[in-house]
Short mmCIF file of C-alpha atoms in Angstrom, two decimals:
data_model
loop_
_atom_site.label_atom_id
_atom_site.label_comp_id
_atom_site.label_asym_id
_atom_site.label_seq_id
_atom_site.Cartn_x
_atom_site.Cartn_y
_atom_site.Cartn_z
CA MET A 1 116.64 141.49 99.39
CA ILE A 2 116.69 137.30 99.23
CA HIS A 3 114.86 137.59 96.21
CA ARG A 4 117.81 140.02 94.63
CA ILE A 5 120.84 137.77 96.49
CA LEU A 6 119.14 134.46 94.96
CA GLY A 7 118.86 135.78 91.30
CA GLU A 8 115.63 135.58 90.88
CA SER A 9 112.85 138.82 90.48
CA ALA A 10 110.01 138.83 93.49
CA PRO A 11 107.76 136.43 92.87
CA ALA A 12 103.32 137.11 92.81
CA ASP A 13 101.93 135.65 95.77
CA ALA A 14 100.68 131.85 96.11
CA ASP A 15 98.13 130.01 97.37
CA PRO A 16 98.78 129.17 100.75
CA ASN A 17 95.95 126.38 101.54
CA VAL A 18 97.49 123.50 102.82
CA ALA A 19 94.19 121.42 102.74
CA ASP A 20 95.28 119.25 100.10
CA VAL A 21 98.55 118.24 101.55
CA ALA A 22 96.64 117.85 104.60
CA LEU A 23 93.96 115.37 103.28
CA LEU A 24 97.35 113.84 102.11
CA VAL A 25 98.80 112.97 104.85
CA ALA A 26 94.92 112.35 106.49
CA ALA A 27 94.74 109.66 103.82
CA SER A 28 98.14 107.89 104.41
CA ALA A 29 97.84 108.06 108.40
CA ILE A 30 94.36 106.37 108.11
CA LEU A 31 96.70 103.71 105.77
CA ALA A 32 99.82 103.37 107.78
CA LEU A 33 97.39 102.43 110.75
CA ALA A 34 95.38 100.23 109.22
CA SER A 35 98.13 98.56 107.85
CA ALA A 36 99.19 98.15 111.64
CA ALA A 37 96.12 97.33 113.20
CA ALA A 38 96.13 94.89 110.47
CA ALA A 39 100.01 93.21 111.27
CA SER A 40 99.11 93.27 115.03
CA LEU A 41 102.51 95.80 115.10
CA ARG A 42 102.89 96.06 118.89
CA PHE A 43 104.40 99.60 119.96
CA ALA A 44 107.38 99.50 122.93
CA HIS A 45 108.97 102.67 124.63
CA SER A 46 106.70 105.44 122.43
CA GLY A 47 106.95 107.54 125.09
CA ALA A 48 110.17 108.69 124.53
CA PHE A 49 110.20 108.92 121.33
CA LEU A 50 106.61 110.54 120.79
CA GLY A 51 106.35 112.82 123.90
CA PRO A 52 108.96 115.64 122.96
CA VAL A 53 107.59 115.12 119.13
CA GLY A 54 104.07 115.77 120.20
CA GLY A 55 105.79 118.78 121.99
CA VAL A 56 107.06 119.93 119.08
CA VAL A 57 104.14 119.44 116.96
CA ALA A 58 102.03 121.13 120.19
CA PHE A 59 104.49 124.20 120.11
CA LEU A 60 104.01 124.98 116.08
CA GLY A 61 100.31 124.47 117.08
CA LEU A 62 100.77 127.22 119.11
CA ILE A 63 102.38 129.86 117.82
CA ASN A 64 100.48 129.00 114.48
CA LEU A 65 96.76 129.71 116.58
CA TYR A 66 98.40 132.99 117.39
CA GLN A 67 100.00 133.59 113.78
CA LYS A 68 96.25 133.59 113.25
CA VAL A 69 94.73 135.42 115.05
CA ARG A 70 97.06 138.06 116.28
CA LEU A 71 98.93 138.54 112.40
CA PRO A 72 96.46 136.84 109.68
CA GLU A 73 98.62 138.55 107.58
CA ASN A 74 101.47 136.43 107.84
CA LYS A 75 101.18 134.02 105.64
CA ARG A 76 104.32 132.74 104.90
CA LEU A 77 105.08 131.84 108.83
CA ILE A 78 101.78 130.61 108.57
CA PHE A 79 102.02 128.85 106.06
CA MET A 80 105.68 127.35 107.12
CA LEU A 81 104.32 126.36 110.65
CA ASN A 82 102.04 124.23 108.98
CA ILE A 83 103.98 122.33 106.29
CA LEU A 84 106.53 121.89 109.00
CA MET A 85 103.94 119.89 111.88
CA LEU A 86 102.59 118.06 108.44
CA TYR A 87 106.07 116.71 108.38
CA PHE A 88 106.68 116.32 111.57
CA VAL A 89 103.13 114.02 111.49
CA VAL A 90 104.38 112.36 107.70
CA SER A 91 107.66 111.07 108.99
CA LEU A 92 105.53 109.17 111.97
CA ILE A 93 103.40 107.86 109.49
CA LEU A 94 105.99 106.44 107.62
CA LEU A 95 107.98 105.17 110.12
CA VAL A 96 104.70 103.34 111.69
CA TYR A 97 103.87 102.06 108.08
CA GLN A 98 107.34 100.79 107.20
CA TYR A 99 106.67 98.43 110.29
CA ALA A 100 103.56 97.49 109.30
CA MET A 101 104.56 96.57 105.49
CA ALA A 102 107.79 94.57 106.82
CA LEU A 103 105.49 92.15 108.49
CA LEU A 104 103.56 91.58 105.02
CA PRO A 105 104.58 87.72 103.21
CA ALA A 106 106.64 89.46 100.67
CA TYR A 107 108.70 88.03 97.28
CA PRO A 108 112.15 87.71 97.68
CA VAL A 109 114.63 90.07 95.10
CA SER A 110 117.85 90.10 97.08
CA ASP A 111 119.32 87.80 93.95
CA LEU A 112 117.37 89.68 91.14
CA ILE A 113 118.87 93.20 92.51
CA HIS A 114 122.13 91.80 92.78
CA ASP A 115 122.19 90.98 89.10
CA GLY A 116 120.49 93.87 88.23
CA ASP A 117 123.95 95.73 89.49
CA GLU A 118 126.14 92.97 87.63
CA LEU A 119 123.94 94.06 84.85
CA VAL A 120 124.50 97.44 84.42
CA GLY A 121 128.25 96.56 85.56
CA PHE A 122 127.88 97.99 89.27
CA GLU A 123 130.28 96.24 92.10
CA TRP A 124 129.63 97.18 95.70
CA ILE A 125 132.14 95.76 97.24
CA GLU A 126 134.46 97.05 94.93
CA PHE A 127 133.24 100.98 95.49
CA SER A 128 133.64 100.47 98.72
CA VAL A 129 136.82 99.91 98.97
CA ILE A 130 137.30 102.91 96.40
CA ALA A 131 135.40 106.00 98.32
CA HIS A 132 136.90 104.74 101.70
CA LYS A 133 140.50 105.01 99.84
CA ILE A 134 139.73 108.39 99.09
CA PRO A 135 140.51 110.71 101.69
CA TYR A 136 137.77 112.49 103.54
CA PHE A 137 135.21 111.30 100.52
CA SER A 138 133.65 108.61 102.63
CA GLU A 139 133.15 110.86 106.16
CA THR A 140 131.13 113.97 103.38
CA LEU A 141 128.96 111.11 101.28
CA GLY A 142 127.99 109.90 105.37
CA PHE A 143 127.61 113.78 106.47
CA CYS A 144 125.39 114.65 104.08
CA TYR A 145 123.70 111.02 103.86
CA LYS A 146 122.78 111.64 107.37
CA ASN A 147 121.76 115.06 107.34
CA TRP A 148 119.36 114.81 104.04
CA ILE A 149 116.57 115.33 107.15
CA ARG A 150 117.37 118.82 108.24
CA GLU A 151 117.66 119.24 104.29
CA ILE A 152 114.24 119.57 104.42
CA PHE A 153 113.78 122.03 106.76
CA VAL A 154 116.28 124.56 105.46
CA VAL A 155 114.10 124.01 101.10
CA VAL A 156 111.44 123.93 103.39
CA MET A 157 112.11 127.75 105.23
CA ILE A 158 114.24 128.97 101.74
CA LEU A 159 111.03 127.94 99.39
CA THR A 160 108.29 130.19 102.05
CA ASN A 161 110.70 132.37 103.13
CA CYS A 162 110.20 133.23 98.44
CA ARG A 163 106.49 133.13 99.12
CA LYS A 164 106.99 129.73 96.86
CA PHE A 165 104.07 128.12 98.43
CA ASP A 166 102.76 126.18 95.20
CA ARG A 167 106.14 124.94 94.79
CA LEU A 168 106.59 123.79 98.72
CA LYS A 169 103.61 122.05 98.51
CA GLU A 170 104.18 120.18 95.04
CA PHE A 171 107.50 118.65 97.07
CA SER A 172 105.25 118.16 100.39
CA VAL A 173 103.22 116.13 98.21
CA ALA A 174 105.71 113.74 95.71
CA TYR A 175 107.64 113.34 99.19
CA ILE A 176 104.62 111.63 100.18
CA PHE A 177 103.99 110.22 97.43
CA THR A 178 107.59 109.16 97.10
CA GLY A 179 107.71 107.56 100.42
CA MET A 180 104.10 105.67 100.66
CA ALA A 181 105.28 104.17 97.43
CA ALA A 182 108.74 102.93 98.33
CA ILE A 183 107.25 101.32 101.19
CA THR A 184 104.41 99.99 99.70
CA VAL A 185 106.89 98.33 97.10
CA SER A 186 108.81 97.11 99.99
CA GLY A 187 106.43 95.60 101.55
CA PHE A 188 105.69 92.62 98.96
CA LEU A 189 109.23 92.85 97.27
CA TYR A 190 111.64 91.34 100.26
CA SER A 191 115.03 92.70 99.54
CA GLN A 192 118.02 92.52 102.04
CA SER A 193 122.23 93.96 100.82
CA TYR A 194 124.51 90.93 101.16
CA ASP A 195 127.50 93.08 100.12
CA ALA A 196 126.59 95.16 102.82
CA LEU A 197 127.15 92.88 105.39
CA VAL A 198 130.44 91.15 103.24
CA ALA A 199 132.14 94.91 103.78
CA TYR A 200 132.48 94.05 107.95
CA SER A 201 134.40 91.08 106.80
CA THR A 202 136.26 93.20 103.71
CA VAL A 203 139.54 94.76 104.76
CA GLY A 204 139.46 98.25 103.48
CA ALA A 205 135.73 98.42 102.61
CA HIS A 206 133.69 101.18 104.14
CA LEU A 207 131.53 99.65 107.14
CA PRO A 208 127.79 100.98 106.29
CA THR A 209 126.38 102.57 109.66
CA GLY A 210 123.09 102.16 108.07
CA PHE A 211 122.32 98.56 107.27
CA THR A 212 124.52 96.83 109.70
CA GLN A 213 123.67 93.23 111.15
CA GLU A 214 121.46 93.95 113.36
CA VAL A 215 119.43 95.78 110.83
CA PHE A 216 119.12 92.22 108.64
CA ASP A 217 118.21 90.40 112.11
CA LYS A 218 115.15 92.36 112.53
CA ALA A 219 114.21 92.96 108.82
CA GLU A 220 114.36 88.45 109.03
CA ARG A 221 112.53 88.37 112.58
CA LEU A 222 109.35 90.73 111.33
CA ARG A 223 108.99 88.58 108.11
CA GLN A 224 109.15 85.63 109.57
CA GLY A 225 106.56 86.69 111.63
CA ARG A 226 108.84 86.10 115.34
CA ASP A 227 108.71 90.04 115.78
CA HIS A 228 105.95 92.18 115.64
CA THR A 229 107.25 95.15 117.92
CA LEU A 230 108.42 98.90 116.52
CA ASP A 231 111.13 99.31 119.54
CA PHE A 232 110.86 103.45 119.14
CA SER A 233 114.27 103.66 121.29
CA ARG A 234 116.14 100.57 118.80
CA LEU A 235 114.85 102.06 115.21
CA VAL A 236 116.23 100.99 111.81
CA GLY A 237 115.42 101.18 108.88
CA LEU A 238 113.27 98.54 106.50
CA VAL A 239 113.11 99.35 103.48
CA CYS A 240 116.08 97.66 100.99
CA PHE A 241 114.64 98.13 97.27
CA PRO A 242 113.54 100.90 96.00
CA SER A 243 115.61 103.54 97.91
CA PHE A 244 113.69 106.51 99.52
CA HIS A 245 116.70 108.34 100.97
CA ALA A 246 117.54 108.12 96.91
CA GLY A 247 113.67 109.93 96.24
CA ALA A 248 113.51 112.22 98.64
CA ALA A 249 117.65 113.23 96.92
CA VAL A 250 115.77 113.47 93.92
CA LEU A 251 113.24 115.23 94.94
CA LEU A 252 115.35 117.96 97.26
CA ALA A 253 118.25 118.34 94.43
CA THR A 254 115.29 119.76 92.16
CA ALA A 255 113.52 121.70 95.18
CA THR A 256 115.38 125.06 94.66
CA ARG A 257 115.84 124.35 90.28
CA GLY A 258 116.13 127.85 89.25
CA MET A 259 117.41 129.61 92.04
CA ARG A 260 121.13 131.02 90.38
CA TRP A 261 122.98 130.42 93.56
CA LEU A 262 121.17 127.77 96.11
CA TRP A 263 120.89 125.32 93.01
CA PRO A 264 124.22 123.99 92.58
CA LEU A 265 124.38 124.12 95.90
CA PHE A 266 121.47 121.47 96.80
CA LEU A 267 122.10 119.46 93.44
CA THR A 268 125.34 118.92 94.76
CA PHE A 269 124.86 118.09 98.30
CA ASN A 270 121.91 115.27 96.81
CA VAL A 271 124.46 113.96 94.05
CA LEU A 272 126.43 113.42 97.55
CA VAL A 273 123.39 111.96 99.11
CA LEU A 274 122.96 109.49 96.16
CA LEU A 275 126.45 108.12 96.55
CA GLY A 276 126.41 107.44 100.42
CA THR A 277 123.30 106.02 99.86
CA LEU A 278 125.34 103.15 98.49
CA THR A 279 128.37 103.32 100.93
CA GLU A 280 126.71 104.73 104.63
CA GLY A 281 123.10 103.01 103.18
CA GLY A 282 124.57 100.03 102.36
CA HIS A 283 122.14 100.03 99.01
CA ASN A 284 122.70 98.09 95.74
CA LEU A 285 123.41 100.31 92.92
CA THR A 286 119.34 99.16 91.77
CA ASP A 287 117.70 99.98 95.04
CA VAL A 288 119.13 103.76 94.26
CA ILE A 289 117.37 103.51 91.01
CA GLY A 290 114.48 102.02 92.09
CA GLY A 291 114.01 105.07 94.31
CA CYS A 292 115.06 107.82 91.40
CA LEU A 293 112.40 106.74 89.14
CA ILE A 294 109.45 106.89 92.27
CA ALA A 295 110.49 109.86 92.92
CA ILE A 296 110.62 111.41 89.19
CA ALA A 297 106.65 109.78 88.44
CA ALA A 298 105.63 111.30 91.99
CA ALA A 299 107.04 114.47 90.99
CA GLY A 300 104.86 114.39 87.85
CA ALA A 301 101.84 113.29 89.68
CA ALA A 302 101.95 115.54 92.53
CA PRO A 303 101.17 118.96 90.30
CA ALA A 304 97.77 116.49 89.32
CA TYR A 305 96.95 115.79 92.36
CA LEU A 306 97.14 119.83 93.24
CA ARG A 307 95.03 121.07 90.49
CA TRP A 308 92.25 118.48 91.49
CA GLY A 309 92.09 120.24 94.73
CA LEU A 310 90.46 117.33 95.90
CA ALA A 311 90.25 119.09 99.57
CA ARG A 312 88.88 122.51 98.84
CA ARG A 313 86.07 120.82 96.69
CA LEU A 314 84.98 118.26 99.76
CA MET A 315 84.76 121.63 101.82
CA ALA A 316 82.97 123.79 98.97
CA SER A 317 81.26 120.90 98.79
CA GLY A 318 80.60 120.09 103.26
CA ALA A 319 81.85 116.50 102.96
CA LEU A 320 84.39 116.84 105.40
CA LEU A 321 81.71 118.32 108.43
CA ARG A 322 79.52 115.94 107.64
CA PHE A 323 82.01 113.25 107.95
CA GLY A 324 83.63 114.76 110.91
CA GLN A 325 79.27 114.94 112.64
CA ARG A 326 79.26 111.37 111.36
CA LEU A 327 82.56 110.35 113.07
CA THR A 328 81.75 112.24 116.52
CA ALA A 329 78.43 110.71 116.95
CA SER A 330 79.09 107.23 116.27
CA ARG A 331 81.96 107.53 118.92
CA GLY A 332 78.94 108.93 121.30
CA GLY A 333 77.17 105.65 120.45
CA VAL A 334 74.84 107.45 118.28
CA PHE A 335 75.48 107.38 113.89
CA VAL A 336 73.58 109.60 111.83
CA GLU A 337 72.23 108.84 108.86
#
């Protein structure tokens, strides 16, 4: 029924195995934790944040375990639960990695980013004032900008229900590639949006809630080594260039391509997310362009990674099992050769 509603024919059953996505998540976690340790990143008020997140992941895991034991033929639900659990973990990984990379000494590129905007004739303050004058336009952009994460869960449910497992895996891999790449670049190229701060003293400009004086000060303290704390009670976004919001919007805009009734809606919504990244997020246009380019590259790399099938190769050869046995043995004080 849903395929007729979406204007599609029912597809053949695809591969619901998420091993390659899980392997990429594990590799990203290792990189994030290693970066946090190297940067001496400290955590504050983590219990109030990690407790509910861990509870949700555990709850999804219990449902998934029940499905696998009692209803193993229900591949769609099992696949969706696997993907959702991985997304919760990825969100935490990207958060930790973002703060760890913000502690690196970096080359300042704020002036270059501003010059990039001038090169294409984009004036942030002027755009902000115009957007704020249009009735309900700023509010609409703000709504879309703030709800892109919720959109991910909608996309996951839609693609899973349509058995587009391979497309959802490609989206997931491209999403992880985009996030890790954007944060890595931001770790070495430090940029801040001066125009977004000027907006707070400019009459008629929209105030970007995603880039405030608090965000600016936190980033400055981290970069100068005066602050090594990830405070889970005061989470702020630290990535200016390239914009991860913009990259995610590109991926989400194309995730439902080919679905006759849904794709125009998702495309429109994510165009508004891109515009909201400017007004609500306080990003320069160059930040947005950079994020879009990274997402396009990640979308091209994702199918190649999945065709490689590294996780399945490792499982077939028993390499992952041997690694787990060695890790367990080494923790017990006996390292097995």
